[in-house]
Coordinates of N, CA, C and O and ligand atoms in Angstrom, one line a residue:
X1 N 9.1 -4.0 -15.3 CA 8.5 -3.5 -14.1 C 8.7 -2.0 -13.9 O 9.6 -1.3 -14.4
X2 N 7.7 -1.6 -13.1 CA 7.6 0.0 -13.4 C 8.1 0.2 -11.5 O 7.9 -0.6 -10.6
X3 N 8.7 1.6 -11.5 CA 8.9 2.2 -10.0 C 8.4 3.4 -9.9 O 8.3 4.3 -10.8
X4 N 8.1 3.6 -8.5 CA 8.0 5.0 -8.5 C 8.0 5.0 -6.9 O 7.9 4.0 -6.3
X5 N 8.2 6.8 -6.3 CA 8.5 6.8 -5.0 C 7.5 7.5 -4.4 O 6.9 8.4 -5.0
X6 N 7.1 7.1 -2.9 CA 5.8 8.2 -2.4 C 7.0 8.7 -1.3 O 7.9 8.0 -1.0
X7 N 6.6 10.0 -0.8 CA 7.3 10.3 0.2 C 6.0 10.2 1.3 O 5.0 10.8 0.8
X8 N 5.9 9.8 2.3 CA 5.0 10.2 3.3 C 5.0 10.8 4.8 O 5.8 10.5 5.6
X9 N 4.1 11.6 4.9 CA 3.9 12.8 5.7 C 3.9 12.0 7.5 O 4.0 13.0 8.3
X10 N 3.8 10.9 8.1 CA 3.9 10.8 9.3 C 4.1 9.6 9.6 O 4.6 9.1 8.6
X11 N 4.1 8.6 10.7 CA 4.6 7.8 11.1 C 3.6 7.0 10.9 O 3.9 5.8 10.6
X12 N 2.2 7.6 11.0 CA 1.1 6.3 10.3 C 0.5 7.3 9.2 O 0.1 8.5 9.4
X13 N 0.6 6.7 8.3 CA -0.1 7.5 6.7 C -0.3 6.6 5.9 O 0.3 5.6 5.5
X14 N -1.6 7.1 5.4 CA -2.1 5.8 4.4 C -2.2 6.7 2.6 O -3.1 7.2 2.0
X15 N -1.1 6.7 2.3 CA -1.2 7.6 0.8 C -1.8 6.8 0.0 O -1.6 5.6 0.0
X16 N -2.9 7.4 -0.8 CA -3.5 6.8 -2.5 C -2.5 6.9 -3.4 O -1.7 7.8 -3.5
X17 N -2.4 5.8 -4.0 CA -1.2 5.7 -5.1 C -2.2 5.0 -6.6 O -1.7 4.6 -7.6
X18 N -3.9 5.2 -6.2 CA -4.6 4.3 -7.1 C -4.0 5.5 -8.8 O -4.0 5.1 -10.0
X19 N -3.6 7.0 -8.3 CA -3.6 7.3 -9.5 C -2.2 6.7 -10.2 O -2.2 6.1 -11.3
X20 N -1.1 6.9 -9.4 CA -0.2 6.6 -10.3 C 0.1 4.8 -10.4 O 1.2 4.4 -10.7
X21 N -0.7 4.0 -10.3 CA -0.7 2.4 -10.7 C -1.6 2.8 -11.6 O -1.5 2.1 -12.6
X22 N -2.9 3.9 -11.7 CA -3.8 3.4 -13.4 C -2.8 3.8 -14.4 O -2.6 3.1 -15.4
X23 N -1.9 5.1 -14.1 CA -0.9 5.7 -15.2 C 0.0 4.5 -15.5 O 0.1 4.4 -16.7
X24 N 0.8 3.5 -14.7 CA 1.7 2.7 -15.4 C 0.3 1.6 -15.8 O 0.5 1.9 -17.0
X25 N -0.6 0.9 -15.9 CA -1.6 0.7 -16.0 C -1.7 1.1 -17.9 O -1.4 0.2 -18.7
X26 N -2.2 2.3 -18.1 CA -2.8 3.1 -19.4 C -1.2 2.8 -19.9 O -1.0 1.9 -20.7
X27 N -0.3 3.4 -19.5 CA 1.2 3.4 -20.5 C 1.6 2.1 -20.5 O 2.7 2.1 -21.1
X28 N 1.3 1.0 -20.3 CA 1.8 -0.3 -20.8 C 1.0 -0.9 -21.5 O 1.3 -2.0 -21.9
X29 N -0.3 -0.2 -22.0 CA -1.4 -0.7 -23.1 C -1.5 -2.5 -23.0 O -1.3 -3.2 -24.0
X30 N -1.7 -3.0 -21.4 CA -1.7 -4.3 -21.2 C -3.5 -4.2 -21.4 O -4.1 -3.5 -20.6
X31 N -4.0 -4.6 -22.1 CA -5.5 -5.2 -22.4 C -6.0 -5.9 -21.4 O -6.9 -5.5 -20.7
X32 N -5.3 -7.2 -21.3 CA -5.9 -8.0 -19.7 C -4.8 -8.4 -19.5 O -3.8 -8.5 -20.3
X33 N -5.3 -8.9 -17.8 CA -3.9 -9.5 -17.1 C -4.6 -9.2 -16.0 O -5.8 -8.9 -15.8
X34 N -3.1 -9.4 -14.8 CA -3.3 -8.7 -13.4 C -1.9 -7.6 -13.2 O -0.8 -7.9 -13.7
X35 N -2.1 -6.3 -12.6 CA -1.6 -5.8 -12.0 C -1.0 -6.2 -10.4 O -1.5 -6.1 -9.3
X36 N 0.3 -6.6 -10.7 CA 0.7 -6.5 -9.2 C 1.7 -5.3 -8.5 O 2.8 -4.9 -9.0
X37 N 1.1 -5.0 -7.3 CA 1.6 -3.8 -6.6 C 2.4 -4.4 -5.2 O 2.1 -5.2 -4.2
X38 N 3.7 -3.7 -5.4 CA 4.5 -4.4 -4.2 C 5.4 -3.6 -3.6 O 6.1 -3.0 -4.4
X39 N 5.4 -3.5 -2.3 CA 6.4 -2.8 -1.8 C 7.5 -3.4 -1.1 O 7.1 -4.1 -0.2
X40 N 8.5 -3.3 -1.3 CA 9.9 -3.6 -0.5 C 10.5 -3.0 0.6 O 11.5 -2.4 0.7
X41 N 9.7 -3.4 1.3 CA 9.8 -2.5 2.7 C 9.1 -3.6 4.0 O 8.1 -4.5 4.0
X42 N 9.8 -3.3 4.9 CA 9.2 -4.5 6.4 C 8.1 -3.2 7.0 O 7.0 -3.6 7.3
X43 N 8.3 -2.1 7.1 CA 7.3 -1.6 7.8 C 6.6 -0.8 7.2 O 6.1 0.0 8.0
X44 N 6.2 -0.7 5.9 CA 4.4 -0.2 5.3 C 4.7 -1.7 4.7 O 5.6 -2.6 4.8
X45 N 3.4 -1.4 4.1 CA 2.4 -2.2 3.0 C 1.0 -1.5 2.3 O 0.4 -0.5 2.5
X46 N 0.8 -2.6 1.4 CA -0.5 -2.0 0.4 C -1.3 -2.9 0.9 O -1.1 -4.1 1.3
X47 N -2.6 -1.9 0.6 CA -4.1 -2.2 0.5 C -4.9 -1.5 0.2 O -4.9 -0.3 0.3
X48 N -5.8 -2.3 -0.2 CA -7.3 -2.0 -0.9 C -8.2 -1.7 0.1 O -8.7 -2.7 0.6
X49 N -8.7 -0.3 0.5 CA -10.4 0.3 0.6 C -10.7 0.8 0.1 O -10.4 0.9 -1.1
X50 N -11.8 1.8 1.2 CA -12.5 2.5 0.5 C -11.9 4.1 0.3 O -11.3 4.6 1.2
X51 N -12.0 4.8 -1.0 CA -11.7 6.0 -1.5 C -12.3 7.3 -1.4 O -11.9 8.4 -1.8
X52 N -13.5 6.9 -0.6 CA -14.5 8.1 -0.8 C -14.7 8.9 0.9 O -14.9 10.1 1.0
X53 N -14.6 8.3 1.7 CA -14.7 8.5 3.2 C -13.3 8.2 3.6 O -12.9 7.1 3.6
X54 N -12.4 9.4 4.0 CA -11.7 9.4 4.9 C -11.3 9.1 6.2 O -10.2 8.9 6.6
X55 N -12.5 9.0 6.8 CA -12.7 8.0 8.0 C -12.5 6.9 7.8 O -12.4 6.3 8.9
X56 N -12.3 6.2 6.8 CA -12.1 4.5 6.4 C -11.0 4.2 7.0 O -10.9 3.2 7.8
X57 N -9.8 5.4 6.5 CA -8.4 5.2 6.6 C -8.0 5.3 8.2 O -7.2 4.7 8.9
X58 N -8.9 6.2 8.6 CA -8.3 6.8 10.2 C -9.1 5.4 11.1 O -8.6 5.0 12.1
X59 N -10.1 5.0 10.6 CA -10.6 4.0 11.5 C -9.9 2.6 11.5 O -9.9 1.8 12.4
X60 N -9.3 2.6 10.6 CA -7.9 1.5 9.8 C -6.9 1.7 10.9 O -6.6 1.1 12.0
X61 N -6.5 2.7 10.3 CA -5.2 3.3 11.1 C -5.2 3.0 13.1 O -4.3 2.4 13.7
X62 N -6.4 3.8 13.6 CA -6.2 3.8 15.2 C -7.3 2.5 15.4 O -8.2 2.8 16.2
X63 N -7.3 1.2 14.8 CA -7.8 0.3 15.1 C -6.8 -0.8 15.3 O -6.8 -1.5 16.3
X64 N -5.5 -0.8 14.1 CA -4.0 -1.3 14.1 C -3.8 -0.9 15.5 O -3.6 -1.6 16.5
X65 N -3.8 0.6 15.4 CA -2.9 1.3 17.3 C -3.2 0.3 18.2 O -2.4 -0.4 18.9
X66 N -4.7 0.2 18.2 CA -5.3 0.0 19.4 C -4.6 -1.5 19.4 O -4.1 -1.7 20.5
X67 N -4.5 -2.5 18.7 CA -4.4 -3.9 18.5 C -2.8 -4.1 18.8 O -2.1 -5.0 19.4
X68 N -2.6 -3.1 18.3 CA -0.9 -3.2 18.4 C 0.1 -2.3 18.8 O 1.3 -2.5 18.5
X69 N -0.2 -1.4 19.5 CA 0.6 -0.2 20.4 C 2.3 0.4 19.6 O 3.1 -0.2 19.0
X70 N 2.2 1.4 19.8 CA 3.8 1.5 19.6 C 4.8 1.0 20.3 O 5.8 0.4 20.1
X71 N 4.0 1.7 21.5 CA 5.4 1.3 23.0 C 4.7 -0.2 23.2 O 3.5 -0.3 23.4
X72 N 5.6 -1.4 23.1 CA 5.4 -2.8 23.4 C 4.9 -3.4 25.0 O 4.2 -2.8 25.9
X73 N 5.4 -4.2 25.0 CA 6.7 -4.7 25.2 C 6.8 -5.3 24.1 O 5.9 -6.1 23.7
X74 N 8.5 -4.9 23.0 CA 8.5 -5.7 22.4 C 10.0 -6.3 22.1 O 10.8 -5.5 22.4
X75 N 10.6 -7.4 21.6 CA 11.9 -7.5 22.0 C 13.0 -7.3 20.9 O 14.2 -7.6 21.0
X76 N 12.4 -6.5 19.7 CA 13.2 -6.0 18.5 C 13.5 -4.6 19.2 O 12.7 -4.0 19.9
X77 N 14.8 -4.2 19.0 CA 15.1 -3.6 19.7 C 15.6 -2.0 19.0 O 16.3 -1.2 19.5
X78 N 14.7 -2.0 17.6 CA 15.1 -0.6 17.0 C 14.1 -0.4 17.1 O 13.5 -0.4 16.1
X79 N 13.3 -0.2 18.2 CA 12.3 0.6 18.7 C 10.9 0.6 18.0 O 9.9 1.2 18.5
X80 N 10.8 -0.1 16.6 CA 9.6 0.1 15.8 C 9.2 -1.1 15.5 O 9.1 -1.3 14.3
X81 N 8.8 -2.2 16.3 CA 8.2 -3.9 16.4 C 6.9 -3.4 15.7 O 6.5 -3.9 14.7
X82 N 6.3 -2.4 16.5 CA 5.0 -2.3 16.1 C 4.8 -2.4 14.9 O 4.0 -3.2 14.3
X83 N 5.5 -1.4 14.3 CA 5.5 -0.9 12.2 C 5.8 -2.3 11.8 O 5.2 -2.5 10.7
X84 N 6.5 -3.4 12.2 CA 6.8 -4.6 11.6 C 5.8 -5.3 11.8 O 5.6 -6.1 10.9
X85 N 5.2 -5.3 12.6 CA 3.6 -6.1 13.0 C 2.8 -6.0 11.9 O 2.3 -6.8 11.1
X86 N 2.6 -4.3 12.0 CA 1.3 -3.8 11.3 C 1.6 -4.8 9.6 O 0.8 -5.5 9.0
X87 N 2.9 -4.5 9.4 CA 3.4 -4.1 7.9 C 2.8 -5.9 7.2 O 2.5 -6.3 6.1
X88 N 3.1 -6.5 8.4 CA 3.1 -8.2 7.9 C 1.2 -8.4 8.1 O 0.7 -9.0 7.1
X89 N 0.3 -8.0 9.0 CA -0.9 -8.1 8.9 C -1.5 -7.7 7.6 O -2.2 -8.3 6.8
X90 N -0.8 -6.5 7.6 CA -1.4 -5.4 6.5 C -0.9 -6.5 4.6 O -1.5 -6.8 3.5
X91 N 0.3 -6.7 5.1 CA 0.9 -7.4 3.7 C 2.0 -6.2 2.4 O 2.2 -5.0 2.4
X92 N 2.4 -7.0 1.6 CA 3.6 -6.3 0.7 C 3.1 -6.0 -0.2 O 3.7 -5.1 -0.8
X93 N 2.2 -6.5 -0.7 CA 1.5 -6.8 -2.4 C -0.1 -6.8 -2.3 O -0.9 -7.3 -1.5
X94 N -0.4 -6.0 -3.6 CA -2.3 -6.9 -4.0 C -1.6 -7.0 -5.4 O -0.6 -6.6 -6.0
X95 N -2.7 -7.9 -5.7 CA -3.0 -8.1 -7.3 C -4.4 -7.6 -7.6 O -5.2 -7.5 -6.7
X96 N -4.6 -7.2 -8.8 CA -5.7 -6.4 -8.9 C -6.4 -6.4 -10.6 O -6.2 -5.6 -11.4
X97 N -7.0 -7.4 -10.7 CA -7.5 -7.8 -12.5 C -7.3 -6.3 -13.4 O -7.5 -5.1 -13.0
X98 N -7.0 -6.5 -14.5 CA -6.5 -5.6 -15.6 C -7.7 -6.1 -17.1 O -7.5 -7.0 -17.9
X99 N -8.5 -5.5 -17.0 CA -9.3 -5.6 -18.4 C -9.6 -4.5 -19.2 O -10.1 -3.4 -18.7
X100 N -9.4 -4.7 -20.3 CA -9.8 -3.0 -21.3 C -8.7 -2.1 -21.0 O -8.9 -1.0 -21.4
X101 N -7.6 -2.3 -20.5 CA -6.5 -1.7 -20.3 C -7.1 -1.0 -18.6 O -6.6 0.1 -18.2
X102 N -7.7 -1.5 -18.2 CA -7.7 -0.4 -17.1 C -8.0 -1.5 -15.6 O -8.6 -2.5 -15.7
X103 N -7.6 -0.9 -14.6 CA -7.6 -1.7 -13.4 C -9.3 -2.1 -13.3 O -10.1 -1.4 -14.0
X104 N -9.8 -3.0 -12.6 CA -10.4 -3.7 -12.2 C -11.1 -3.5 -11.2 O -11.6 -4.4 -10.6
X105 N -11.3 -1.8 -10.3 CA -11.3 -1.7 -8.9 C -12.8 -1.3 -8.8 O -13.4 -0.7 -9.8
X106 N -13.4 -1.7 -7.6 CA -15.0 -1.5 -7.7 C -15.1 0.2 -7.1 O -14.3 1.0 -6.4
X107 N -16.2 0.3 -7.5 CA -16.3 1.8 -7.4 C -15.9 2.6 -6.1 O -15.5 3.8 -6.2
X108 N -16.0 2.2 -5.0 CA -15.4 2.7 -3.6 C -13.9 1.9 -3.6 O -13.2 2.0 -2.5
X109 N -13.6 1.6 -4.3 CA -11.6 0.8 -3.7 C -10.9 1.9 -3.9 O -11.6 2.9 -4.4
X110 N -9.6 2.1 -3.6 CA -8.2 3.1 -4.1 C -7.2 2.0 -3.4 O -7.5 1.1 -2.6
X111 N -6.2 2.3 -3.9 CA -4.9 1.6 -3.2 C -4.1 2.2 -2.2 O -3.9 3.4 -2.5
X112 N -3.7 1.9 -1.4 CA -3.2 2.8 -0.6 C -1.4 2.5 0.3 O -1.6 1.9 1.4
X113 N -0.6 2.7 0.2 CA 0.4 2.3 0.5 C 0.2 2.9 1.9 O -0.1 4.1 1.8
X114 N 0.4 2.3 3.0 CA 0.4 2.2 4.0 C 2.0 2.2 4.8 O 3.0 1.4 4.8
X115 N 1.7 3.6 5.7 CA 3.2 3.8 6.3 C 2.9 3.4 7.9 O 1.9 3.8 8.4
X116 N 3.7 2.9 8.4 CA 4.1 2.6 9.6 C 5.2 3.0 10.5 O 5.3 3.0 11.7
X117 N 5.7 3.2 9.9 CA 7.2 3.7 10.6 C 7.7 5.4 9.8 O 8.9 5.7 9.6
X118 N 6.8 6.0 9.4 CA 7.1 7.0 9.0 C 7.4 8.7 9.2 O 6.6 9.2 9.9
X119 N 8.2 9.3 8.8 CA 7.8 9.7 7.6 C 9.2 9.2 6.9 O 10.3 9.1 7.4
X120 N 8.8 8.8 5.4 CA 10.1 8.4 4.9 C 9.8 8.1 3.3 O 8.7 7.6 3.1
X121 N 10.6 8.3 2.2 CA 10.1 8.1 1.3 C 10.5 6.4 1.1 O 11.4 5.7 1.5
X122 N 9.0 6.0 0.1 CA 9.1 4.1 0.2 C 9.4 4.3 -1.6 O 9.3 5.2 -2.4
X123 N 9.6 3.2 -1.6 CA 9.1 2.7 -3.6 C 8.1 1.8 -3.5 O 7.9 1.0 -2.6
X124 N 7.4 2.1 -5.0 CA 6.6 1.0 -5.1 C 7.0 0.0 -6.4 O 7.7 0.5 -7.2
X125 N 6.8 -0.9 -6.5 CA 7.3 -1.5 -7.6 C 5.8 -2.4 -8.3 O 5.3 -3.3 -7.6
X126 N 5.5 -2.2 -9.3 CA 4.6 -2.1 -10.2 C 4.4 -3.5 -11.8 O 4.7 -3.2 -13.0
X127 N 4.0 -4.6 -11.3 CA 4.4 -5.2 -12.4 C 3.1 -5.7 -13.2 O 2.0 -6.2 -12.8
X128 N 3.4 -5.6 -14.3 CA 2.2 -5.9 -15.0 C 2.4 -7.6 -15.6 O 3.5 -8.1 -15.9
X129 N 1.0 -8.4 -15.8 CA 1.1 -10.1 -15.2 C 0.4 -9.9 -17.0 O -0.9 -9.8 -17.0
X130 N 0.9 -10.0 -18.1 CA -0.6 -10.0 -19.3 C -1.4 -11.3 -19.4 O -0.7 -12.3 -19.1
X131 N -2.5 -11.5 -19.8 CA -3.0 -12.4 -20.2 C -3.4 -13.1 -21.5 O -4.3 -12.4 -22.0
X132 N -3.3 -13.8 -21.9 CA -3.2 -14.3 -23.7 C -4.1 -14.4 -24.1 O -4.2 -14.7 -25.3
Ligands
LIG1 ZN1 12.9 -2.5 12.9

């Protein structure tokens, strides 16, 4: 299993990590399989959109707000219920098909680890699944 760390810039931030999952991706010369992407963390998560429009992410981003507020009422009481909300909608992991040695992602996807309670550096943890 491969690791690596993002630091992120605010309390909601959606970082591209699609480059560094193709690089463990190319350096593990897995031909086919699945890539799985996971983070160990209660308040981000990963997901798959779109890479090309920046608006994708912000309309992502203040659509979670709107659904799920910062200030609650909520009864966890380290102040950040919301980021635990988002993080469990949002999810910990994708899997993502691996053929020809290279991810599987359609031409508008990127990956994006998703911060909720930030700024703070996360890991991602990177495992490659091969296929016979
Ligand atoms: Zn908490």
């Amino acid at each position: 299993m491969e690791r690596f760390n993002v630091r992120t810039g605010s309390r909601t931030d959606f970082v591209d990590i699609t480059g560094e999952i193709s690089k463990v991706v190319s350096k593990a010369d897995t031909q086919k399989g699945i890539c799985l992407v996971f983070v160990p963390h209660t308040t981000c998560g990963v997901t798959i959109n779109e890479n090309a429009d920046p608006s994708v992410r912000a309309d992502i981003a203040e659509t979670l707000e709107k659904l799920i507020p910062w200030s609650g009422p909520y009864r966890h009481l380290e102040g950040n219920a919301a980021a635990h909300v988002k993080a469990s909608l949002v999810g910990s992991s994708i899997a993502v098909p691996v053929e020809d040695g290279r991810l599987c992602l359609g031409t508008w996807q990127g990956i994006y680890l998703c911060e909720f309670d930030g700024p703070r550096t996360r890991n991602v943890y990177v495992q490659l699944l091969r296929s016979l």
